[in-house]
Coordinates of C-alpha atoms and ligand atoms in Angstrom, one line a residue:
M104 CA -3.9 -17.7 59.1
A105 CA -0.4 -18.6 60.2
H106 CA -1.6 -20.6 63.1
G107 CA -4.4 -22.4 61.3
S108 CA -2.2 -25.0 59.7
A109 CA -0.4 -25.7 63.0
N110 CA -3.7 -27.1 64.2
T111 CA -3.7 -29.8 61.6
A112 CA -1.4 -32.1 63.4
G113 CA -2.6 -33.9 66.5
R114 CA -6.2 -33.2 65.6
P115 CA -8.8 -35.2 67.5
K116 CA -9.6 -38.6 66.2
G117 CA -13.1 -39.2 65.4
D118 CA -15.8 -41.8 66.0
V119 CA -16.0 -44.1 63.1
K120 CA -19.7 -43.4 62.6
N121 CA -18.7 -39.9 61.5
L122 CA -17.7 -41.5 58.2
K123 CA -21.3 -42.2 57.5
P124 CA -22.5 -38.7 56.3
L125 CA -19.9 -38.8 53.5
M126 CA -20.9 -42.3 52.3
P127 CA -23.4 -40.9 49.7
Y128 CA -20.3 -39.7 47.9
L129 CA -19.4 -43.3 47.2
R130 CA -22.8 -44.1 45.6
P131 CA -21.8 -43.1 42.1
Y132 CA -18.9 -45.6 42.2
R133 CA -20.8 -48.6 43.6
L134 CA -20.1 -50.7 40.5
H135 CA -16.4 -50.1 40.9
I136 CA -16.6 -51.0 44.6
I137 CA -18.5 -54.3 43.8
A138 CA -15.9 -55.2 41.1
A139 CA -13.0 -54.4 43.6
S140 CA -14.7 -56.5 46.3
I141 CA -14.9 -59.5 43.9
A142 CA -11.2 -59.1 43.1
L143 CA -10.4 -58.7 46.8
I144 CA -12.3 -61.9 47.7
F145 CA -10.5 -63.7 44.9
T146 CA -7.1 -62.6 46.0
S147 CA -7.7 -63.4 49.7
S148 CA -8.9 -66.8 48.9
S149 CA -6.0 -67.6 46.6
V150 CA -3.6 -66.5 49.2
L151 CA -5.3 -68.8 51.6
G152 CA -5.4 -71.6 49.0
M153 CA -1.7 -71.3 48.5
G154 CA -1.1 -72.7 52.0
K155 CA -3.1 -75.8 51.1
G156 CA -1.2 -76.0 47.8
L157 CA 2.0 -75.9 49.8
Q158 CA 0.9 -78.7 52.1
Y159 CA -0.1 -80.8 49.1
L160 CA 3.2 -80.1 47.4
V161 CA 5.3 -81.0 50.4
D162 CA 3.4 -84.1 51.2
Q163 CA 2.6 -85.5 47.8
G164 CA 5.5 -84.2 45.7
L165 CA 8.5 -83.9 48.0
G166 CA 7.5 -86.6 50.5
K167 CA 6.9 -89.2 47.8
H168 CA 9.7 -88.1 45.5
D169 CA 7.3 -87.7 42.7
T170 CA 8.6 -85.3 40.0
A171 CA 5.4 -85.3 37.9
L172 CA 3.4 -84.2 40.9
L173 CA 5.9 -81.5 41.7
N174 CA 5.6 -80.2 38.2
E175 CA 1.9 -80.3 38.3
A176 CA 1.9 -78.4 41.6
F177 CA 4.4 -75.9 40.1
W178 CA 2.1 -75.1 37.2
M179 CA -0.9 -74.8 39.3
L180 CA 0.8 -72.4 41.7
M181 CA 2.1 -70.4 38.8
G182 CA -1.4 -70.1 37.4
V183 CA -2.8 -69.0 40.6
T184 CA 0.0 -66.5 41.0
V185 CA -0.8 -64.9 37.6
L186 CA -4.5 -64.6 38.4
L187 CA -3.5 -63.2 41.8
A188 CA -1.4 -60.5 40.1
V189 CA -4.2 -59.6 37.7
A190 CA -6.8 -59.5 40.5
T191 CA -4.5 -57.4 42.7
Y192 CA -4.0 -55.0 39.9
T193 CA -7.8 -54.7 39.4
R194 CA -8.5 -54.2 43.1
F195 CA -5.7 -51.7 43.6
Y196 CA -6.6 -49.7 40.5
L197 CA -10.3 -49.6 41.2
V198 CA -10.0 -48.8 44.9
S199 CA -7.5 -46.0 44.2
Y200 CA -9.7 -44.7 41.4
V201 CA -12.7 -44.5 43.8
G202 CA -10.5 -42.8 46.4
E203 CA -9.4 -40.1 44.0
R204 CA -12.9 -39.5 42.7
F205 CA -14.5 -39.5 46.1
V206 CA -12.1 -36.9 47.5
A207 CA -12.2 -34.8 44.4
D208 CA -16.0 -34.7 44.6
I209 CA -15.9 -33.8 48.3
R210 CA -13.3 -31.1 47.7
K211 CA -15.3 -29.5 44.9
D212 CA -18.5 -29.6 47.1
V213 CA -16.8 -28.1 50.1
Y214 CA -15.2 -25.3 48.0
Q215 CA -18.5 -24.6 46.3
H216 CA -20.3 -24.5 49.6
L217 CA -17.7 -22.1 51.1
L218 CA -18.2 -19.8 48.1
T219 CA -21.8 -19.3 49.3
M220 CA -21.1 -18.7 52.9
H221 CA -21.8 -15.3 54.4
I222 CA -18.9 -12.9 54.9
S223 CA -19.0 -12.9 58.7
Y224 CA -18.3 -16.6 58.6
F225 CA -14.9 -15.8 57.2
E226 CA -14.3 -13.3 60.0
V227 CA -14.5 -16.0 62.6
T228 CA -12.8 -18.8 60.7
S229 CA -9.2 -18.7 59.8
T230 CA -8.2 -19.3 56.2
G231 CA -5.5 -21.7 57.4
E232 CA -8.1 -23.8 59.1
L233 CA -10.3 -24.0 55.9
L234 CA -7.3 -24.7 53.8
S235 CA -6.2 -27.5 56.0
R236 CA -9.6 -29.0 55.8
L237 CA -9.5 -28.9 52.0
S238 CA -6.0 -30.3 51.9
T239 CA -5.0 -32.4 54.9
D240 CA -8.4 -33.7 55.9
A241 CA -9.3 -34.5 52.4
Q242 CA -6.0 -36.2 51.9
V243 CA -6.5 -38.4 55.0
L244 CA -9.9 -39.5 53.7
Q245 CA -8.4 -40.3 50.4
T246 CA -5.9 -42.6 52.0
V247 CA -8.6 -44.4 53.8
I248 CA -11.1 -44.8 51.0
G249 CA -8.4 -45.3 48.3
S250 CA -6.4 -47.9 50.3
S251 CA -6.8 -48.5 54.0
L252 CA -10.4 -49.7 53.9
S253 CA -9.6 -52.3 51.2
V254 CA -6.4 -53.3 53.1
A255 CA -8.6 -53.7 56.2
A256 CA -11.2 -55.8 54.3
R257 CA -8.5 -58.0 52.8
N258 CA -6.9 -58.6 56.1
I259 CA -10.1 -59.3 57.9
L260 CA -10.8 -62.0 55.3
L261 CA -7.2 -63.3 55.6
F262 CA -7.5 -63.3 59.4
V263 CA -10.8 -65.2 59.5
G264 CA -9.9 -67.6 56.7
G265 CA -6.4 -68.1 58.0
F266 CA -7.6 -68.7 61.5
A267 CA -10.1 -71.3 60.4
L268 CA -7.4 -73.1 58.3
L269 CA -5.0 -73.0 61.3
L270 CA -7.6 -74.7 63.4
F271 CA -8.3 -77.1 60.6
T272 CA -4.6 -77.9 60.1
S273 CA -3.8 -78.4 63.7
A274 CA -6.0 -77.4 66.6
R275 CA -3.2 -78.2 69.1
L276 CA -0.6 -76.0 67.5
T277 CA -3.2 -73.2 67.1
G278 CA -3.6 -73.3 70.9
Y279 CA 0.1 -72.7 71.3
V280 CA 0.0 -69.9 68.8
F281 CA -2.8 -68.2 70.7
L282 CA -0.8 -68.5 74.0
M283 CA 1.9 -66.5 72.3
V284 CA -0.3 -63.9 70.7
P285 CA -0.5 -61.6 73.8
V286 CA 3.3 -61.8 74.3
V287 CA 3.8 -60.6 70.8
I288 CA 1.0 -58.1 70.4
I289 CA 1.0 -56.2 73.7
P290 CA 4.5 -54.8 73.4
I291 CA 3.9 -54.0 69.8
I292 CA 0.7 -52.1 70.5
M293 CA 2.3 -50.2 73.4
I294 CA 5.3 -49.1 71.5
G295 CA 3.2 -48.4 68.4
R296 CA 1.2 -46.0 70.4
R297 CA 4.3 -44.1 71.5
V298 CA 5.5 -44.0 67.9
R299 CA 2.2 -42.4 66.8
H300 CA 2.3 -39.9 69.6
L301 CA 5.8 -38.9 68.6
G302 CA 4.7 -38.8 65.0
R303 CA 2.0 -36.3 65.8
E304 CA 4.5 -34.2 67.8
A305 CA 6.8 -34.2 64.8
Q306 CA 3.9 -33.2 62.4
K307 CA 2.9 -30.4 64.8
R308 CA 6.5 -29.0 64.9
I309 CA 6.7 -29.1 61.1
A310 CA 3.3 -27.4 60.8
E311 CA 4.6 -24.6 63.1
A312 CA 7.7 -24.2 61.0
N313 CA 5.6 -24.1 57.8
A314 CA 3.2 -21.5 59.3
H315 CA 6.1 -19.4 60.3
A316 CA 7.7 -19.6 56.8
E317 CA 4.3 -18.9 55.1
E318 CA 3.7 -15.8 57.2
T319 CA 7.2 -14.4 56.8
L320 CA 7.5 -15.2 53.1
N321 CA 4.2 -13.3 52.6
A322 CA 5.6 -10.3 54.4
M323 CA 9.1 -10.1 52.8
R324 CA 8.9 -6.3 52.4
T325 CA 8.1 -5.7 56.0
I326 CA 10.8 -8.1 57.2
Q327 CA 13.5 -6.7 55.0
S328 CA 12.6 -3.1 55.7
L329 CA 12.8 -3.8 59.4
A330 CA 16.1 -5.7 58.9
L331 CA 14.6 -8.8 60.6
E332 CA 16.4 -11.3 58.4
P333 CA 18.7 -12.7 61.1
Y334 CA 15.9 -12.7 63.7
E335 CA 13.5 -14.6 61.4
N336 CA 16.2 -16.9 60.3
E337 CA 17.0 -17.8 63.9
R338 CA 13.3 -18.4 64.6
Y339 CA 12.9 -20.6 61.6
S340 CA 16.0 -22.7 62.3
Q341 CA 14.8 -23.2 65.9
R342 CA 11.5 -24.5 64.7
I343 CA 13.1 -26.7 62.1
T344 CA 15.5 -28.1 64.7
A345 CA 12.6 -28.8 67.0
A346 CA 10.8 -30.6 64.2
M347 CA 13.9 -32.6 63.3
N348 CA 14.4 -33.6 66.9
A349 CA 10.8 -34.7 67.3
S350 CA 11.2 -36.7 64.1
L351 CA 14.4 -38.3 65.2
G352 CA 12.8 -39.3 68.5
R353 CA 10.0 -40.9 66.5
I354 CA 12.5 -42.7 64.3
S355 CA 14.5 -44.2 67.1
T356 CA 11.4 -45.5 68.8
R357 CA 10.2 -46.8 65.4
A358 CA 13.5 -48.6 64.8
T359 CA 13.2 -50.2 68.2
L360 CA 9.7 -51.3 67.3
T361 CA 10.8 -52.8 64.1
A362 CA 13.5 -54.7 65.8
L363 CA 11.1 -55.9 68.4
V364 CA 8.5 -57.0 65.8
I365 CA 11.1 -59.0 63.9
F366 CA 12.5 -60.6 67.1
L367 CA 9.0 -61.5 68.5
V368 CA 7.4 -62.7 65.3
F369 CA 10.4 -64.8 64.1
G370 CA 10.9 -66.0 67.6
A371 CA 7.3 -67.1 67.8
I372 CA 7.5 -68.8 64.4
N373 CA 10.7 -70.5 65.6
I374 CA 8.9 -71.9 68.6
V375 CA 6.0 -73.1 66.5
L376 CA 8.4 -74.8 64.2
W377 CA 10.1 -76.4 67.2
I378 CA 6.9 -77.7 68.7
G379 CA 5.4 -78.6 65.3
G380 CA 8.7 -80.3 64.3
Q381 CA 8.2 -82.6 67.3
D382 CA 4.7 -83.4 66.2
V383 CA 6.0 -84.2 62.7
L384 CA 8.7 -86.5 64.3
S385 CA 6.1 -88.2 66.4
G386 CA 4.0 -88.6 63.3
S387 CA 0.9 -86.8 64.6
I388 CA 1.0 -84.3 61.7
S389 CA 2.7 -84.4 58.2
S390 CA 5.5 -82.1 57.2
G391 CA 3.1 -80.6 54.6
Q392 CA 0.7 -79.7 57.4
L393 CA 3.5 -78.1 59.4
S394 CA 4.5 -76.1 56.3
A395 CA 0.9 -75.0 55.8
F396 CA 0.6 -74.2 59.5
V397 CA 3.6 -71.9 59.4
F398 CA 2.3 -70.3 56.3
Y399 CA -1.1 -69.6 57.9
S400 CA 0.5 -68.3 61.1
V401 CA 2.4 -65.8 59.0
V402 CA -0.7 -64.8 57.2
V403 CA -2.8 -64.4 60.3
S404 CA -0.2 -62.5 62.3
G405 CA 0.4 -60.2 59.2
A406 CA -3.3 -59.6 59.1
V407 CA -3.5 -58.6 62.7
G408 CA -0.6 -56.2 62.3
A409 CA -2.1 -54.7 59.2
I410 CA -5.6 -54.3 60.8
S411 CA -4.1 -52.6 63.9
E412 CA -2.2 -50.2 61.6
V413 CA -5.1 -49.4 59.4
W414 CA -7.4 -48.8 62.4
T415 CA -5.5 -45.6 63.3
D416 CA -5.9 -44.4 59.7
V417 CA -9.6 -45.1 59.9
Q418 CA -9.9 -43.2 63.2
A419 CA -8.0 -40.3 61.7
A420 CA -10.3 -40.4 58.7
A421 CA -13.4 -40.4 60.9
G422 CA -12.0 -37.1 62.5
A423 CA -11.4 -35.7 59.0
A424 CA -14.9 -36.8 57.8
E425 CA -16.5 -35.1 60.8
R426 CA -14.7 -31.8 60.1
L427 CA -15.6 -31.9 56.4
S428 CA -19.2 -32.8 56.9
E429 CA -19.4 -30.0 59.4
L430 CA -18.3 -27.6 56.6
L431 CA -20.8 -29.1 54.2
A432 CA -23.6 -28.7 56.8
L433 CA -23.0 -25.0 57.4
K434 CA -25.9 -22.8 56.7
A435 CA -25.3 -19.6 54.9
E436 CA -27.0 -16.7 56.7
I437 CA -27.1 -14.4 53.7
I438 CA -29.1 -16.1 51.0
S439 CA -31.4 -15.3 48.0
P440 CA -35.0 -15.3 48.9
Q441 CA -37.1 -18.3 47.8
T442 CA -39.1 -16.2 45.4
A443 CA -36.8 -13.3 44.4
S444 CA -38.3 -10.1 43.1
E445 CA -39.2 -10.4 39.5
K446 CA -38.5 -6.7 39.0
T447 CA -35.6 -6.4 36.6
I448 CA -33.7 -3.2 36.9
T449 CA -33.2 -1.5 33.7
Q450 CA -32.6 2.2 34.0
Q451 CA -33.4 3.3 37.5
A452 CA -31.4 2.6 40.6
S453 CA -32.6 4.7 43.4
I454 CA -31.5 3.8 46.8
R455 CA -33.1 4.4 50.2
F456 CA -31.7 3.5 53.6
D457 CA -34.6 3.4 55.9
H458 CA -33.8 3.8 59.6
V459 CA -31.0 1.2 59.3
Y460 CA -29.5 -0.1 62.5
F461 CA -26.6 -2.5 62.3
N462 CA -23.9 -4.0 64.4
Y463 CA -21.2 -6.4 63.2
P464 CA -21.8 -10.0 64.5
M465 CA -18.5 -9.9 66.3
R466 CA -19.4 -6.6 68.1
P467 CA -22.9 -7.1 69.3
E468 CA -22.6 -4.4 71.9
K469 CA -21.5 -1.5 69.6
P470 CA -23.7 -0.4 66.8
A471 CA -21.7 0.3 63.6
I472 CA -24.7 2.1 62.0
A473 CA -27.5 3.7 63.9
D474 CA -30.8 5.2 62.6
F475 CA -29.3 5.8 59.2
T476 CA -31.8 7.2 56.8
L477 CA -30.8 8.5 53.4
D478 CA -32.4 8.8 49.9
V479 CA -30.3 8.8 46.8
E480 CA -32.0 9.4 43.5
S481 CA -31.1 7.4 40.5
G482 CA -27.9 8.8 38.8
K483 CA -26.9 11.0 41.7
T484 CA -23.7 11.0 43.6
V485 CA -23.4 10.9 47.4
A486 CA -20.1 11.7 49.0
M487 CA -19.5 10.2 52.5
V488 CA -17.1 11.7 54.8
G489 CA -16.3 11.2 58.4
P490 CA -13.6 10.2 60.8
S491 CA -12.0 6.8 60.7
G492 CA -14.3 4.1 62.0
A493 CA -17.4 6.3 61.4
G494 CA -19.1 3.5 59.4
K495 CA -18.5 4.6 55.8
T496 CA -17.3 1.3 54.5
T497 CA -20.1 -0.4 56.5
I498 CA -22.6 1.4 54.3
F499 CA -21.0 -0.2 51.3
Q500 CA -21.2 -3.7 52.9
L501 CA -24.9 -3.3 53.7
L502 CA -25.6 -2.3 50.1
L503 CA -23.8 -5.3 48.8
R504 CA -25.7 -7.4 51.3
F505 CA -22.5 -8.8 52.9
Y506 CA -24.6 -8.2 56.1
D507 CA -28.2 -7.5 56.8
P508 CA -29.4 -4.7 59.0
K509 CA -30.5 -5.5 62.5
S510 CA -33.5 -3.3 61.9
G511 CA -34.6 -1.0 59.1
A512 CA -34.0 -1.8 55.5
V513 CA -32.0 -0.9 52.4
L514 CA -34.3 -0.4 49.5
L515 CA -33.4 -0.5 45.8
N516 CA -36.1 1.1 43.6
G517 CA -38.4 0.8 46.5
V518 CA -37.8 -3.0 47.0
D519 CA -35.9 -4.4 50.0
V520 CA -32.5 -5.6 48.8
R521 CA -33.3 -8.8 50.7
D522 CA -36.0 -9.5 48.1
Y523 CA -33.6 -9.6 45.2
A524 CA -31.7 -12.7 44.2
L525 CA -28.1 -12.1 45.4
P526 CA -26.4 -12.5 42.0
Q527 CA -28.9 -10.0 40.5
L528 CA -28.3 -7.5 43.2
R529 CA -24.6 -7.8 43.1
S530 CA -24.5 -7.7 39.3
L531 CA -25.9 -4.1 39.5
I532 CA -23.0 -2.9 41.7
G533 CA -19.5 -2.0 40.8
I534 CA -16.8 -1.3 43.4
V535 CA -13.5 0.4 43.3
P536 CA -12.0 -0.4 46.7
Q537 CA -9.3 1.6 48.4
D538 CA -6.8 -1.2 48.2
P539 CA -7.9 -3.2 45.2
V540 CA -7.2 -6.9 45.0
I541 CA -5.3 -8.1 42.0
F542 CA -5.3 -11.9 41.4
S543 CA -2.3 -13.7 40.0
G544 CA -2.8 -13.7 36.3
T545 CA -2.6 -11.2 33.5
A546 CA -4.0 -7.7 33.3
R547 CA -6.5 -9.0 30.8
D548 CA -7.7 -11.8 33.2
N549 CA -7.9 -9.3 36.1
I550 CA -10.1 -6.8 34.1
R551 CA -12.3 -9.6 32.8
L552 CA -13.2 -10.6 36.4
G553 CA -15.6 -7.6 36.3
N554 CA -17.6 -9.4 33.6
I555 CA -16.4 -12.8 32.7
H556 CA -18.4 -12.7 29.4
A557 CA -16.6 -9.6 28.2
S558 CA -14.9 -9.8 24.8
D559 CA -11.3 -8.7 24.2
D560 CA -12.6 -5.5 22.6
D561 CA -14.6 -4.7 25.8
I562 CA -11.5 -5.2 27.8
I563 CA -9.5 -2.8 25.7
A564 CA -12.3 -0.3 25.9
A565 CA -12.6 -0.6 29.7
A566 CA -8.8 -0.3 30.1
R567 CA -9.0 2.9 28.0
A568 CA -11.9 4.3 29.9
A569 CA -10.0 3.6 33.1
S570 CA -6.9 5.4 31.8
A571 CA -5.0 2.2 32.1
L572 CA -4.5 1.3 28.5
D573 CA -1.3 3.3 28.0
F574 CA 0.6 1.8 30.9
L575 CA -0.7 -1.7 30.2
Q576 CA 0.4 -1.5 26.6
A577 CA 3.8 -0.3 27.6
M578 CA 4.4 -3.4 29.7
P579 CA 6.5 -6.3 28.2
S580 CA 3.5 -8.4 26.9
G581 CA 0.9 -5.6 27.0
L582 CA -2.4 -6.7 28.5
D583 CA -1.1 -10.3 28.7
T584 CA 1.7 -9.3 31.1
Y585 CA 1.6 -11.5 34.2
L586 CA 1.0 -9.2 37.1
G587 CA 2.5 -11.3 39.9
E588 CA 0.8 -12.6 43.0
K589 CA -1.4 -9.9 44.6
G590 CA -0.3 -7.6 41.8
V591 CA 3.1 -6.9 43.3
Q592 CA 4.5 -5.8 40.0
L593 CA 2.1 -2.8 39.9
S594 CA 2.1 0.6 41.6
G595 CA -0.8 1.6 43.8
G596 CA -2.2 3.9 41.2
Q597 CA -1.9 1.2 38.5
R598 CA -3.7 -1.3 40.7
Q599 CA -6.5 1.2 41.2
R600 CA -6.9 1.8 37.5
I601 CA -7.2 -1.9 36.9
A602 CA -9.9 -1.9 39.6
I603 CA -11.6 1.0 37.8
A604 CA -11.5 -1.0 34.5
R605 CA -13.0 -3.9 36.3
A606 CA -15.9 -1.7 37.4
V607 CA -16.2 -0.1 33.9
I608 CA -16.6 -3.5 32.2
R609 CA -19.3 -4.4 34.7
N610 CA -21.3 -1.5 33.5
P611 CA -23.0 -1.3 36.9
K612 CA -26.1 0.8 37.8
I613 CA -24.6 1.5 41.2
L614 CA -21.1 2.5 41.9
L615 CA -19.2 2.3 45.1
L616 CA -15.9 4.2 45.3
D617 CA -13.5 4.1 48.2
E618 CA -11.1 6.8 47.4
A619 CA -7.5 6.1 48.0
T620 CA -6.1 8.0 51.0
S621 CA -2.5 7.5 49.9
A622 CA -1.1 10.3 47.8
L623 CA -0.5 9.6 44.1
D624 CA 1.7 11.6 41.9
S625 CA -0.2 14.3 40.0
E626 CA -0.1 12.4 36.7
N627 CA -1.6 9.3 38.2
E628 CA -4.0 11.4 40.2
H629 CA -5.2 13.2 37.1
A630 CA -5.6 9.9 35.1
I631 CA -7.6 8.3 37.9
Q632 CA -9.7 11.4 38.4
Q633 CA -10.6 11.5 34.7
A634 CA -11.3 7.8 34.7
L635 CA -13.6 8.1 37.7
D636 CA -15.4 11.1 36.2
R637 CA -16.2 9.0 33.1
L638 CA -17.3 6.1 35.3
V639 CA -19.6 8.0 37.6
A640 CA -21.6 9.7 34.8
G641 CA -25.1 8.4 34.8
R642 CA -24.7 6.0 37.7
T643 CA -26.0 6.1 41.2
T644 CA -22.8 6.6 43.1
F645 CA -21.6 6.3 46.7
V646 CA -18.1 7.7 47.2
I647 CA -16.1 7.7 50.3
A648 CA -14.3 10.9 49.7
H649 CA -11.0 12.1 50.7
R650 CA -10.5 14.8 48.1
L651 CA -12.0 18.2 48.0
S652 CA -12.6 17.9 44.2
T653 CA -14.7 14.8 44.7
I654 CA -16.7 16.4 47.4
M655 CA -17.4 19.4 45.3
K656 CA -18.7 17.3 42.5
A657 CA -21.1 15.3 44.7
D658 CA -24.8 16.1 44.7
Q659 CA -24.9 15.7 48.5
I660 CA -22.4 15.2 51.2
V661 CA -23.2 12.9 54.2
L662 CA -21.1 13.5 57.3
L663 CA -21.0 10.3 59.3
N664 CA -19.8 10.1 62.9
E665 CA -20.0 7.0 65.1
G666 CA -22.5 5.3 62.8
K667 CA -24.9 8.3 62.7
I668 CA -25.5 10.9 60.2
E669 CA -24.3 14.1 61.7
A670 CA -25.2 16.4 58.8
I671 CA -26.2 16.4 55.2
G672 CA -25.7 19.2 52.7
T673 CA -23.3 20.8 50.3
H674 CA -19.7 21.6 51.1
S675 CA -20.4 25.2 52.0
E676 CA -23.6 24.4 53.9
L677 CA -21.7 21.8 56.0
L678 CA -18.8 24.2 56.6
G679 CA -21.3 26.5 58.1
K680 CA -23.2 24.1 60.2
S681 CA -20.7 21.4 61.4
A682 CA -17.6 22.0 63.4
L683 CA -16.6 18.4 62.8
Y684 CA -16.9 18.9 59.1
A685 CA -14.9 22.1 59.2
R686 CA -12.1 20.3 61.1
L687 CA -12.1 17.3 58.7
A688 CA -12.1 19.7 55.7
E689 CA -9.1 21.4 57.1
L690 CA -7.1 18.3 58.1
Q691 CA -8.2 15.6 55.7
F692 CA -9.4 16.7 52.3
K693 CA -6.5 16.9 50.0
T694 CA -7.0 19.5 47.4
S695 CA -6.0 18.0 44.1
S696 CA -4.1 20.5 42.1
Ligands
ATP255 N1 -15.9 -7.0 60.2 C1 -16.0 -6.2 61.3 N2 -16.3 -6.8 62.5 C2 -16.4 -6.1 63.6 N3 -16.4 -4.8 63.6 C3 -16.1 -4.1 62.4 C4 -15.9 -4.8 61.2 N4 -15.6 -3.9 60.3 C5 -15.6 -2.7 60.8 N5 -15.9 -2.8 62.1 C6 -16.1 -1.7 63.1 O1 -17.2 -1.0 62.7 C7 -16.9 0.4 62.8 C8 -17.1 1.1 61.4 O2 -16.2 0.6 60.5 P1 -16.0 1.1 59.0 O3 -15.1 0.2 58.4 O4 -17.4 1.3 58.4 O5 -15.3 2.5 59.2 P2 -14.9 3.6 58.1 O6 -15.7 4.8 58.3 O7 -14.9 3.0 56.8 O8 -13.4 3.9 58.6 P3 -12.1 4.2 57.7 O9 -12.2 5.6 57.2 O10 -11.0 4.1 58.6 O11 -12.1 3.2 56.6 C9 -15.5 0.6 63.3 O12 -15.6 0.8 64.7 C10 -14.9 -0.8 63.1 O13 -14.0 -1.1 64.1
MG256 MG1 -13.4 2.4 55.5

């Protein structure tokens, strides 16, 4: 995660045709785009018209000392200026509006799509990478759609129109201008490249510093407990200094570039004025024509500069578009079947694992589960025990269909879980994980996640059933107390009781419990035990057991070892027939007093 965001800077630029797959996102806004284009054509042509107006003003008004004509020209120019302002407002607003909507639509679609991706996708993709696509890449696209493209269109019009008018005004002077173009453009392009390179360097350094800050701020307890403050401080300042130096390098090159641009452009204009001035003196052109000529040279050179600047944005956007359409094109591997089983599950929830073989996609060589066959009748409780890494949690993940078996099948009421619609299957299952996730928000919000349609009364009832009501009500704002990011304001036992309440409110047919290994104080322990006993009653339950009391209550105990069932039976049976079980019982099972 920490390194994901560092990849944002200096990402490869894309081929412009990569923008194409995202173009359908513009379709709903085509009327806006048409209106903006009309405004854009109007503004560009009025800018071009101004040069002619200037020529007219200089020759007819100033040259002939005619005040009335000067006034007339003044009012005409004022009129055009007002229209220009209105059209610019329209174009700017519409284009930015389209940019915002376009990117918001893409962000929503990408997020929605990611929500449907199979779990193993998230094992191979870093969160930082996905976040940077949603934030940075989307942002780059927004800049281009919401501004750069219209800037480019306007400047292309200005360039073409301005160039035609240059030729029309004085073909000879245009020839001189074009002799000067390479002298001005080539150094600007070369230094511009260096500026961009240094800019990417600086961004990369900043991203590294940010990634470092993010990782450490998220692990403050670890850092302070290891007394790493001076060490981390040093590492962060080094990165910030590196970022600052990279930035300063860019700034000094950029300053040189600006100075050079000013020198070259104004120098070139000066030369044009000098040559053109001689033409005026010799009478081959009028002073108005010279004025218009200088005006158009400024317009055309400005347009060239703007287009070259925008081109980089467009390339960056093409890269961003490629990465975003890649995400949108991902195919989820775990999906609901075309025709899901119609069978609605009312009372029964019997489960059968039928010769299940499974290995995690990332570990193709090592089976996590091998030849696993187990029948659990509706309403019964199975305790799973076994050494760490035996495959206990994997069984839960297969039931939830986070993964599909490589061969064999998991059956629910005799129907393969792959034949149920995913939401239906998962709505039947409640989980209390070992280390529950608490989302930022209130206790009420967190419990409601188990069933987002639950009423406030349901939430209170669930909290009570989970033995959580007392401690929740004792908090400053009761159930509406904000629990802090990741539930940092709660104890481990309290987090677990919220998770139990979340499972209670779901009223699931199947219950998956991963018992906490960490020791809880006896009061907590007792409260949780009671809550779990209430929860388990009447449901088909799989429990990864670490406590003797849980094991004793189970209908059958499954001893897992290296993905295989080593033995099944009751506690005393297993003690008799499995040395591994006897050893585990001695070392692992905490007797709850
Ligand atoms: N997402 C994953 N990708 C690859 N391998 C995994 C993944 N999750 C678990 N494994 C591997 O699969 C095996 C079984 O893991 P599992 O989590 O089911 O063990 P467990 O019995 O729950 O252990 P513990 O008691 O420590 O929680 C282990 O070897 C583990 O390293
Ligand atoms: Mg586990």
